[in-house]
Amino acid sequence: MSTSTPALVVDQPGGPFVARTVERRALRDDDVAIAISHAGICHSDIHQVREEWGRAIFPMVPGHEIAGVVTEIGAAVTDVRVGDRVGVGCMVNSCGECAMCKDGFEQHCERGAVMTYNGRDYDGVVTLGGYSRSVVVGERFVCPIPEGISSAEAAPLLCAGITTYSPLRRWGVGPGSRVGVLGLGGLGHMGVKFAAAMGAEVTVFSRTSAKAADALALGASRHVATSDPDALRPLRNHFDVLLNTVSADLDMNAHLRTVRPRGVMVNVGLPGGDYGVRPSMLVGNSRVLAGSNIGGIAETREMLEFAAAHGLGASVEVIDADDVADAYDRVVAGDVRYRYVIDVSTIEA
Ligand code: NAP
Ligand code: ZN
């Protein structure tokens, strides 16, 4: 039998949020039922609620940074036990058989990974995300939260954490690497923490100097306010890896100039527009322009272990269900230090 659970539901593009019950499927043999305690607010939630990426599926329950406790497991579940603290990120299903899935890149599944919300599972059922009191997810997509990271600080790792950890790893960041992080928001602040923990020298690019002290406290050694038109000049050809987390269009050519010959600018920010890159910016110095989409499940588990080993989680502001609409506006305004996380026990339907 399916179960009803209170959730924050959006019925049309742009909102509002309405607290009411939604249905979660009856437990299958390989399913895990989770009582959600915390759900992070990712800028991707805002893009989708506001249809900034094109048509979305409504009613929608956003939320793909989920932390909670296992309440029930299916008969075939082997690696998760009732009472475990676990997280769920951006995906809840994939074919499990294609080359990408087998290599641990479920996000690039050839059949199409099923997103945690605003998606359709292979049985046709629309997925509903983590702004909710409970969820049922296949065991393959459930990640243990190590001791030492609180659930509130762990929830954002399931998207903001893995989305920044994965490209830093892929592009070989380690001791002595010069890493630039563009935009100090939810993703950006995790990029700084991870790059610093990997031993890199980290520079933060933010629009103003308002977050300068925070950038240094998070592990950066330099903060640059991009509002100063001359600020980028001393950093020409400087970075091994430039991680762009900005949620809006920006002057890519100006930033590419700061990447050293053969270095990489890797983009994770997803504004709706085009990049507008001049080919000479890439060709002249053999620079790489790359993108990165979240990370696979094995790497997500590795990232959680890495975070625990380095004593780091997200820097969060925990809010109630009533504050979510306001939090969206504040995220868009850049007014978040550095992730809003919903205490989902405050969702009452
Ligand atoms: P966020 O918390 O809003 O952070 C984005 C940051 O970008 C802001 O804090 C701000 O930094 C900067 N910014 C915002 N507007 C800007 C503008 N007009 N010009 C220059 N900088 C601006 O958002 P987030 O949750 O980190 O997500 C960032 C982006 O990544 C979103 O587009 C999201 O959809 C995308 N995303 C991608 C993936 C993936 O798998 N690739 C996963 C998750 C999210 P300052 O205040 O420091 O300037
Ligand atoms: Zn996200």
GROMACS .gro file of C-alpha atoms and ligand atoms in nm:
model
  398
    1MET     CA    1   0.000   0.000   0.000
    2SER     CA    2   0.121   0.349  -0.078
    3THR     CA    3   0.150   0.597   0.207
    4SER     CA    4   0.057   0.964   0.234
    5THR     CA    5   0.319   1.212   0.345
    6PRO     CA    6   0.307   1.590   0.401
    7ALA     CA    7   0.500   1.785   0.137
    8LEU     CA    8   0.548   2.134  -0.003
    9VAL     CA    9   0.380   2.122  -0.342
   10VAL     CA   10   0.403   2.376  -0.626
   11ASP     CA   11   0.103   2.357  -0.860
   12GLN     CA   12   0.214   2.599  -1.132
   13PRO     CA   13   0.534   2.765  -1.251
   14GLY     CA   14   0.659   3.016  -0.997
   15GLY     CA   15   0.464   2.883  -0.701
   16PRO     CA   16   0.323   2.928  -0.442
   17PHE     CA   17   0.412   2.638  -0.213
   18VAL     CA   18   0.114   2.458  -0.068
   19ALA     CA   19   0.152   2.213   0.220
   20ARG     CA   20  -0.053   1.900   0.148
   21THR     CA   21  -0.007   1.525   0.138
   22VAL     CA   22   0.141   1.333  -0.155
   23GLU     CA   23   0.165   0.959  -0.209
   24ARG     CA   24   0.478   0.749  -0.173
   25ARG     CA   25   0.481   0.407  -0.338
   26ALA     CA   26   0.447   0.080  -0.147
   27LEU     CA   27   0.788  -0.063  -0.065
   28ARG     CA   28   0.938  -0.284  -0.336
   29ASP     CA   29   1.193  -0.551  -0.249
   30ASP     CA   30   1.490  -0.326  -0.320
   31ASP     CA   31   1.337  -0.009  -0.173
   32VAL     CA   32   1.426   0.192   0.132
   33ALA     CA   33   1.171   0.412   0.313
   34ILE     CA   34   1.325   0.724   0.463
   35ALA     CA   35   1.187   0.968   0.720
   36ILE     CA   36   1.336   1.290   0.587
   37SER     CA   37   1.474   1.530   0.846
   38HIS     CA   38   1.636   1.793   0.622
   39ALA     CA   39   1.616   1.908   0.261
   40GLY     CA   40   1.855   2.162   0.111
   41ILE     CA   41   1.742   2.437  -0.126
   42CYS     CA   42   1.951   2.420  -0.443
   43HIS     CA   43   1.941   2.694  -0.704
   44SER     CA   44   1.835   2.419  -0.946
   45ASP     CA   45   1.511   2.391  -0.746
   46ILE     CA   46   1.447   2.757  -0.821
   47HIS     CA   47   1.533   2.719  -1.191
   48GLN     CA   48   1.282   2.433  -1.217
   49VAL     CA   49   1.001   2.582  -1.004
   50ARG     CA   50   1.027   2.897  -1.217
   51GLU     CA   51   1.065   2.702  -1.543
   52GLU     CA   52   1.394   2.869  -1.626
   53TRP     CA   53   1.508   2.544  -1.795
   54GLY     CA   54   1.193   2.500  -2.006
   55ARG     CA   55   0.870   2.309  -1.937
   56ALA     CA   56   0.857   2.137  -1.600
   57ILE     CA   57   0.612   1.887  -1.453
   58PHE     CA   58   0.352   2.021  -1.208
   59PRO     CA   59   0.240   1.957  -0.940
   60MET     CA   60   0.606   1.955  -0.830
   61VAL     CA   61   0.770   1.875  -0.498
   62PRO     CA   62   1.128   2.005  -0.533
   63GLY     CA   63   1.426   1.887  -0.332
   64HIS     CA   64   1.729   1.676  -0.422
   65GLU     CA   65   1.947   1.733  -0.118
   66ILE     CA   66   1.783   1.490   0.118
   67ALA     CA   67   1.895   1.365   0.459
   68GLY     CA   68   1.698   1.139   0.688
   69VAL     CA   69   1.668   0.812   0.874
   70VAL     CA   70   1.570   0.474   0.732
   71THR     CA   71   1.233   0.357   0.867
   72GLU     CA   72   1.174   0.041   0.661
   73ILE     CA   73   1.358  -0.174   0.409
   74GLY     CA   74   1.243  -0.411   0.137
   75ALA     CA   75   1.310  -0.786   0.156
   76ALA     CA   76   1.607  -0.774  -0.084
   77VAL     CA   77   1.786  -0.474   0.068
   78THR     CA   78   2.132  -0.570   0.191
   79ASP     CA   79   2.342  -0.261   0.262
   80VAL     CA   80   2.105  -0.037   0.454
   81ARG     CA   81   1.942  -0.099   0.792
   82VAL     CA   82   1.646   0.055   0.972
   83GLY     CA   83   1.777   0.345   1.182
   84ASP     CA   84   2.067   0.431   0.948
   85ARG     CA   85   2.117   0.795   0.860
   86VAL     CA   86   2.116   0.826   0.483
   87GLY     CA   87   2.108   1.079   0.203
   88VAL     CA   88   1.950   1.093  -0.143
   89GLY     CA   89   2.070   1.329  -0.414
   90CYS     CA   90   1.958   1.423  -0.764
   91MET     CA   91   1.882   1.074  -0.901
   92VAL     CA   92   1.653   0.793  -0.790
   93ASN     CA   93   1.685   0.544  -1.075
   94SER     CA   94   1.891   0.449  -1.380
   95CYS     CA   95   1.902   0.141  -1.605
   96GLY     CA   96   2.197  -0.008  -1.414
   97GLU     CA   97   2.309  -0.198  -1.724
   98CYS     CA   98   2.454   0.045  -1.977
   99ALA     CA   99   2.823   0.128  -2.001
  100MET     CA  100   2.777   0.457  -1.816
  101CYS     CA  101   2.589   0.299  -1.526
  102LYS     CA  102   2.844   0.017  -1.505
  103ASP     CA  103   3.126   0.271  -1.492
  104GLY     CA  104   2.959   0.456  -1.206
  105PHE     CA  105   2.820   0.746  -1.408
  106GLU     CA  106   2.450   0.688  -1.348
  107GLN     CA  107   2.386   1.055  -1.423
  108HIS     CA  108   2.475   0.976  -1.786
  109CYS     CA  109   2.267   0.657  -1.808
  110GLU     CA  110   2.191   0.577  -2.172
  111ARG     CA  111   1.825   0.515  -2.092
  112GLY     CA  112   1.816   0.842  -1.899
  113ALA     CA  113   1.870   0.873  -1.527
  114VAL     CA  114   1.548   0.937  -1.336
  115MET     CA  115   1.573   1.265  -1.151
  116THR     CA  116   1.455   1.287  -0.790
  117TYR     CA  117   1.176   1.528  -0.887
  118ASN     CA  118   1.043   1.687  -1.205
  119GLY     CA  119   1.113   1.351  -1.366
  120ARG     CA  120   0.929   1.039  -1.466
  121ASP     CA  121   1.035   0.696  -1.345
  122TYR     CA  122   1.050   0.406  -1.590
  123ASP     CA  123   0.698   0.300  -1.483
  124GLY     CA  124   0.570   0.644  -1.585
  125VAL     CA  125   0.517   0.774  -1.233
  126VAL     CA  126   0.619   1.138  -1.180
  127THR     CA  127   0.892   1.173  -0.919
  128LEU     CA  128   0.842   1.400  -0.616
  129GLY     CA  129   1.139   1.534  -0.423
  130GLY     CA  130   1.261   1.603  -0.074
  131TYR     CA  131   1.054   1.899   0.052
  132SER     CA  132   0.852   1.629   0.219
  133ARG     CA  133   0.839   1.423   0.538
  134SER     CA  134   0.925   1.090   0.375
  135VAL     CA  135   1.039   0.927   0.053
  136VAL     CA  136   1.079   0.575  -0.092
  137VAL     CA  137   1.393   0.518  -0.299
  138GLY     CA  138   1.570   0.216  -0.449
  139GLU     CA  139   1.867   0.107  -0.238
  140ARG     CA  140   2.117   0.178  -0.517
  141PHE     CA  141   2.050   0.551  -0.485
  142VAL     CA  142   2.072   0.574  -0.107
  143CYS     CA  143   2.402   0.693   0.043
  144PRO     CA  144   2.507   0.643   0.406
  145ILE     CA  145   2.581   0.962   0.600
  146PRO     CA  146   2.899   0.906   0.799
  147GLU     CA  147   2.913   0.981   1.171
  148GLY     CA  148   3.047   1.324   1.244
  149ILE     CA  149   2.840   1.514   0.986
  150SER     CA  150   2.505   1.636   1.115
  151SER     CA  151   2.207   1.568   0.890
  152ALA     CA  152   2.150   1.940   0.829
  153GLU     CA  153   2.511   1.984   0.717
  154ALA     CA  154   2.505   1.662   0.516
  155ALA     CA  155   2.192   1.728   0.310
  156PRO     CA  156   2.356   1.985   0.075
  157LEU     CA  157   2.646   1.749   0.013
  158LEU     CA  158   2.409   1.529  -0.189
  159CYS     CA  159   2.401   1.790  -0.466
  160ALA     CA  160   2.622   2.094  -0.394
  161GLY     CA  161   2.886   1.865  -0.245
  162ILE     CA  162   2.913   1.605  -0.518
  163THR     CA  163   2.873   1.862  -0.798
  164THR     CA  164   3.189   2.040  -0.684
  165TYR     CA  165   3.386   1.740  -0.554
  166SER     CA  166   3.354   1.544  -0.878
  167PRO     CA  167   3.512   1.797  -1.120
  168LEU     CA  168   3.788   1.885  -0.872
  169ARG     CA  169   3.877   1.515  -0.863
  170ARG     CA  170   3.840   1.462  -1.236
  171TRP     CA  171   4.073   1.751  -1.316
  172GLY     CA  172   4.337   1.632  -1.073
  173VAL     CA  173   4.322   1.894  -0.798
  174GLY     CA  174   4.574   1.821  -0.525
  175PRO     CA  175   4.841   1.981  -0.311
  176GLY     CA  176   4.967   2.299  -0.476
  177SER     CA  177   4.697   2.319  -0.744
  178ARG     CA  178   4.574   2.667  -0.816
  179VAL     CA  179   4.195   2.661  -0.807
  180GLY     CA  180   3.959   2.950  -0.874
  181VAL     CA  181   3.595   2.931  -0.767
  182LEU     CA  182   3.349   3.163  -0.939
  183GLY     CA  183   3.046   3.254  -0.727
  184LEU     CA  184   3.025   3.199  -0.353
  185GLY     CA  185   2.687   3.037  -0.308
  186GLY     CA  186   2.579   2.685  -0.219
  187LEU     CA  187   2.800   2.510  -0.475
  188GLY     CA  188   3.079   2.765  -0.457
  189HIS     CA  189   3.129   2.740  -0.083
  190MET     CA  190   3.155   2.360  -0.108
  191GLY     CA  191   3.401   2.399  -0.396
  192VAL     CA  192   3.619   2.615  -0.171
  193LYS     CA  193   3.601   2.370   0.120
  194PHE     CA  194   3.681   2.067  -0.094
  195ALA     CA  195   3.959   2.230  -0.296
  196ALA     CA  196   4.124   2.357   0.022
  197ALA     CA  197   4.091   2.013   0.183
  198MET     CA  198   4.259   1.862  -0.125
  199GLY     CA  199   4.554   2.093  -0.063
  200ALA     CA  200   4.490   2.352  -0.334
  201GLU     CA  201   4.554   2.725  -0.318
  202VAL     CA  202   4.203   2.867  -0.361
  203THR     CA  203   4.085   3.200  -0.499
  204VAL     CA  204   3.720   3.305  -0.474
  205PHE     CA  205   3.557   3.534  -0.731
  206SER     CA  206   3.249   3.706  -0.598
  207ARG     CA  207   3.061   4.006  -0.731
  208THR     CA  208   3.137   4.229  -0.435
  209SER     CA  209   3.366   4.214  -0.133
  210ALA     CA  210   3.073   4.136   0.099
  211LYS     CA  211   3.177   3.771   0.131
  212ALA     CA  212   3.554   3.830   0.144
  213ALA     CA  213   3.600   3.739   0.511
  214ASP     CA  214   3.381   3.431   0.466
  215ALA     CA  215   3.583   3.317   0.165
  216LEU     CA  216   3.902   3.318   0.370
  217ALA     CA  217   3.731   3.145   0.663
  218LEU     CA  218   3.609   2.872   0.426
  219GLY     CA  219   3.968   2.800   0.319
  220ALA     CA  220   4.047   3.040   0.034
  221SER     CA  221   4.369   3.237   0.039
  222ARG     CA  222   4.243   3.513  -0.190
  223HIS     CA  223   3.914   3.688  -0.263
  224VAL     CA  224   3.853   3.890  -0.576
  225ALA     CA  225   3.554   4.122  -0.623
  226THR     CA  226   3.458   4.104  -0.991
  227SER     CA  227   3.281   4.443  -0.967
  228ASP     CA  228   3.633   4.593  -1.002
  229PRO     CA  229   3.704   4.582  -1.378
  230ASP     CA  230   4.081   4.556  -1.318
  231ALA     CA  231   4.058   4.277  -1.062
  232LEU     CA  232   4.121   3.989  -1.304
  233ARG     CA  233   4.429   4.134  -1.471
  234PRO     CA  234   4.693   4.016  -1.219
  235LEU     CA  235   4.555   3.661  -1.245
  236ARG     CA  236   4.609   3.615  -1.617
  237ASN     CA  237   4.711   3.254  -1.704
  238HIS     CA  238   4.700   3.163  -1.336
  239PHE     CA  239   4.459   2.878  -1.260
  240ASP     CA  240   4.498   2.507  -1.316
  241VAL     CA  241   4.125   2.465  -1.258
  242LEU     CA  242   3.861   2.737  -1.264
  243LEU     CA  243   3.529   2.612  -1.129
  244ASN     CA  244   3.232   2.822  -1.243
  245THR     CA  245   2.932   2.784  -1.012
  246VAL     CA  246   2.754   3.105  -1.114
  247SER     CA  247   2.379   3.072  -1.171
  248ALA     CA  248   2.362   3.362  -1.419
  249ASP     CA  249   2.530   3.452  -1.749
  250LEU     CA  250   2.872   3.607  -1.714
  251ASP     CA  251   3.168   3.728  -1.922
  252MET     CA  252   3.329   3.392  -1.998
  253ASN     CA  253   3.611   3.538  -2.206
  254ALA     CA  254   3.730   3.759  -1.921
  255HIS     CA  255   3.739   3.463  -1.685
  256LEU     CA  256   3.895   3.221  -1.934
  257ARG     CA  257   4.194   3.455  -1.950
  258THR     CA  258   4.277   3.359  -1.590
  259VAL     CA  259   4.318   2.991  -1.684
  260ARG     CA  260   4.678   2.886  -1.744
  261PRO     CA  261   4.786   2.728  -2.074
  262ARG     CA  262   4.641   2.375  -2.088
  263GLY     CA  263   4.435   2.448  -1.779
  264VAL     CA  264   4.060   2.395  -1.753
  265MET     CA  265   3.753   2.602  -1.686
  266VAL     CA  266   3.487   2.363  -1.570
  267ASN     CA  267   3.129   2.485  -1.562
  268VAL     CA  268   2.869   2.355  -1.322
  269GLY     CA  269   2.647   2.664  -1.308
  270LEU     CA  270   2.343   2.628  -1.531
  271PRO     CA  271   2.190   2.958  -1.637
  272GLY     CA  272   1.949   2.934  -1.929
  273GLY     CA  273   2.158   3.133  -2.180
  274ASP     CA  274   2.460   3.067  -2.406
  275TYR     CA  275   2.827   3.103  -2.315
  276GLY     CA  276   2.951   3.334  -2.591
  277VAL     CA  277   3.311   3.210  -2.588
  278ARG     CA  278   3.569   3.349  -2.832
  279PRO     CA  279   3.758   3.056  -2.991
  280SER     CA  280   4.093   3.233  -2.949
  281MET     CA  281   4.041   3.220  -2.572
  282LEU     CA  282   4.060   2.842  -2.595
  283VAL     CA  283   4.293   2.785  -2.889
  284GLY     CA  284   4.570   3.031  -2.808
  285ASN     CA  285   4.659   2.874  -2.476
  286SER     CA  286   4.522   2.524  -2.544
  287ARG     CA  287   4.270   2.576  -2.267
  288VAL     CA  288   3.994   2.326  -2.192
  289LEU     CA  289   3.634   2.440  -2.153
  290ALA     CA  290   3.444   2.168  -1.969
  291GLY     CA  291   3.120   2.092  -1.793
  292SER     CA  292   3.026   1.856  -1.514
  293ASN     CA  293   2.694   1.709  -1.409
  294ILE     CA  294   2.658   1.610  -1.040
  295GLY     CA  295   2.843   1.279  -0.990
  296GLY     CA  296   2.777   0.906  -0.980
  297ILE     CA  297   2.662   0.720  -0.672
  298ALA     CA  298   2.995   0.555  -0.587
  299GLU     CA  299   3.166   0.892  -0.609
  300THR     CA  300   2.891   1.050  -0.397
  301ARG     CA  301   2.960   0.793  -0.125
  302GLU     CA  302   3.334   0.861  -0.158
  303MET     CA  303   3.267   1.236  -0.129
  304LEU     CA  304   3.070   1.184   0.193
  305GLU     CA  305   3.360   0.984   0.340
  306PHE     CA  306   3.606   1.252   0.228
  307ALA     CA  307   3.392   1.521   0.392
  308ALA     CA  308   3.372   1.326   0.717
  309ALA     CA  309   3.746   1.253   0.715
  310HIS     CA  310   3.815   1.626   0.679
  311GLY     CA  311   3.550   1.728   0.931
  312LEU     CA  312   3.353   1.930   0.683
  313GLY     CA  313   2.988   1.969   0.594
  314ALA     CA  314   2.792   2.245   0.431
  315SER     CA  315   2.751   2.581   0.607
  316VAL     CA  316   2.378   2.598   0.653
  317GLU     CA  317   2.091   2.814   0.771
  318VAL     CA  318   1.808   2.586   0.885
  319ILE     CA  319   1.463   2.727   0.806
  320ASP     CA  320   1.099   2.631   0.853
  321ALA     CA  321   0.855   2.533   0.580
  322ASP     CA  322   0.692   2.876   0.597
  323ASP     CA  323   1.022   3.044   0.505
  324VAL     CA  324   1.086   2.860   0.177
  325ALA     CA  325   0.936   3.118  -0.061
  326ASP     CA  326   1.136   3.395   0.105
  327ALA     CA  327   1.449   3.179   0.095
  328TYR     CA  328   1.410   3.141  -0.283
  329ASP     CA  329   1.414   3.519  -0.327
  330ARG     CA  330   1.714   3.547  -0.100
  331VAL     CA  331   1.910   3.280  -0.288
  332VAL     CA  332   1.846   3.464  -0.614
  333ALA     CA  333   1.965   3.785  -0.447
  334GLY     CA  334   2.285   3.608  -0.332
  335ASP     CA  335   2.173   3.647   0.030
  336VAL     CA  336   2.251   3.303   0.171
  337ARG     CA  337   2.534   3.184   0.398
  338TYR     CA  338   2.564   2.934   0.231
  339ARG     CA  339   2.276   2.692   0.197
  340TYR     CA  340   1.920   2.709   0.323
  341VAL     CA  341   1.810   2.375   0.459
  342ILE     CA  342   1.446   2.303   0.542
  343ASP     CA  343   1.366   2.137   0.875
  344VAL     CA  344   1.101   1.917   0.716
  345SER     CA  345   0.936   1.836   1.051
  346THR     CA  346   0.780   2.182   1.006
  347ILE     CA  347   0.588   2.071   0.696
  348GLU     CA  348   0.234   2.007   0.816
  349ALA     CA  349  -0.054   1.916   0.593
  350NAP     P1  350   2.355   2.990  -0.546
  350NAP     O1  351   2.366   2.944  -0.406
  350NAP     O2  352   2.253   3.091  -0.582
  350NAP     O3  353   2.502   3.045  -0.588
  350NAP     C1  354   2.527   3.101  -0.713
  350NAP     C2  355   2.626   3.217  -0.695
  350NAP     O4  356   2.647   3.276  -0.822
  350NAP     C3  357   2.576   3.329  -0.608
  350NAP     O5  358   2.598   3.309  -0.472
  350NAP     C4  359   2.655   3.447  -0.659
  350NAP     O6  360   2.784   3.450  -0.599
  350NAP     C5  361   2.677   3.414  -0.805
  350NAP     N1  362   2.586   3.493  -0.889
  350NAP     C6  363   2.452   3.496  -0.885
  350NAP     N2  364   2.402   3.581  -0.977
  350NAP     C7  365   2.509   3.631  -1.040
  350NAP     C8  366   2.525   3.723  -1.147
  350NAP     N3  367   2.419   3.783  -1.204
  350NAP     N4  368   2.650   3.750  -1.189
  350NAP     C9  369   2.757   3.694  -1.131
  350NAP     N5  370   2.746   3.605  -1.027
  350NAP    C10  371   2.625   3.576  -0.985
  350NAP     O7  372   2.330   2.869  -0.644
  350NAP     P2  373   2.383   2.716  -0.633
  350NAP     O8  374   2.279   2.635  -0.568
  350NAP     O9  375   2.520   2.717  -0.584
  350NAP    O10  376   2.380   2.674  -0.788
  350NAP    C11  377   2.464   2.742  -0.881
  350NAP    C12  378   2.431   2.699  -1.022
  350NAP    O11  379   2.472   2.563  -1.039
  350NAP    C13  380   2.283   2.703  -1.057
  350NAP    O12  381   2.270   2.747  -1.191
  350NAP    C14  382   2.241   2.557  -1.046
  350NAP    O13  383   2.130   2.523  -1.125
  350NAP    C15  384   2.365   2.488  -1.095
  350NAP     N6  385   2.379   2.348  -1.051
  350NAP    C16  386   2.442   2.263  -1.137
  350NAP    C17  387   2.465   2.132  -1.100
  350NAP    C18  388   2.538   2.039  -1.191
  350NAP    O14  389   2.527   1.919  -1.175
  350NAP     N7  390   2.618   2.091  -1.281
  350NAP    C19  391   2.422   2.087  -0.975
  350NAP    C20  392   2.360   2.177  -0.890
  350NAP    C21  393   2.339   2.308  -0.928
  350NAP     P3  394   2.845   3.585  -0.537
  350NAP    O15  395   2.740   3.641  -0.445
  350NAP    O16  396   2.965   3.536  -0.466
  350NAP    O17  397   2.875   3.674  -0.651
  351ZN      ZN  398   2.113   2.077  -0.683
   0.00000   0.00000   0.00000
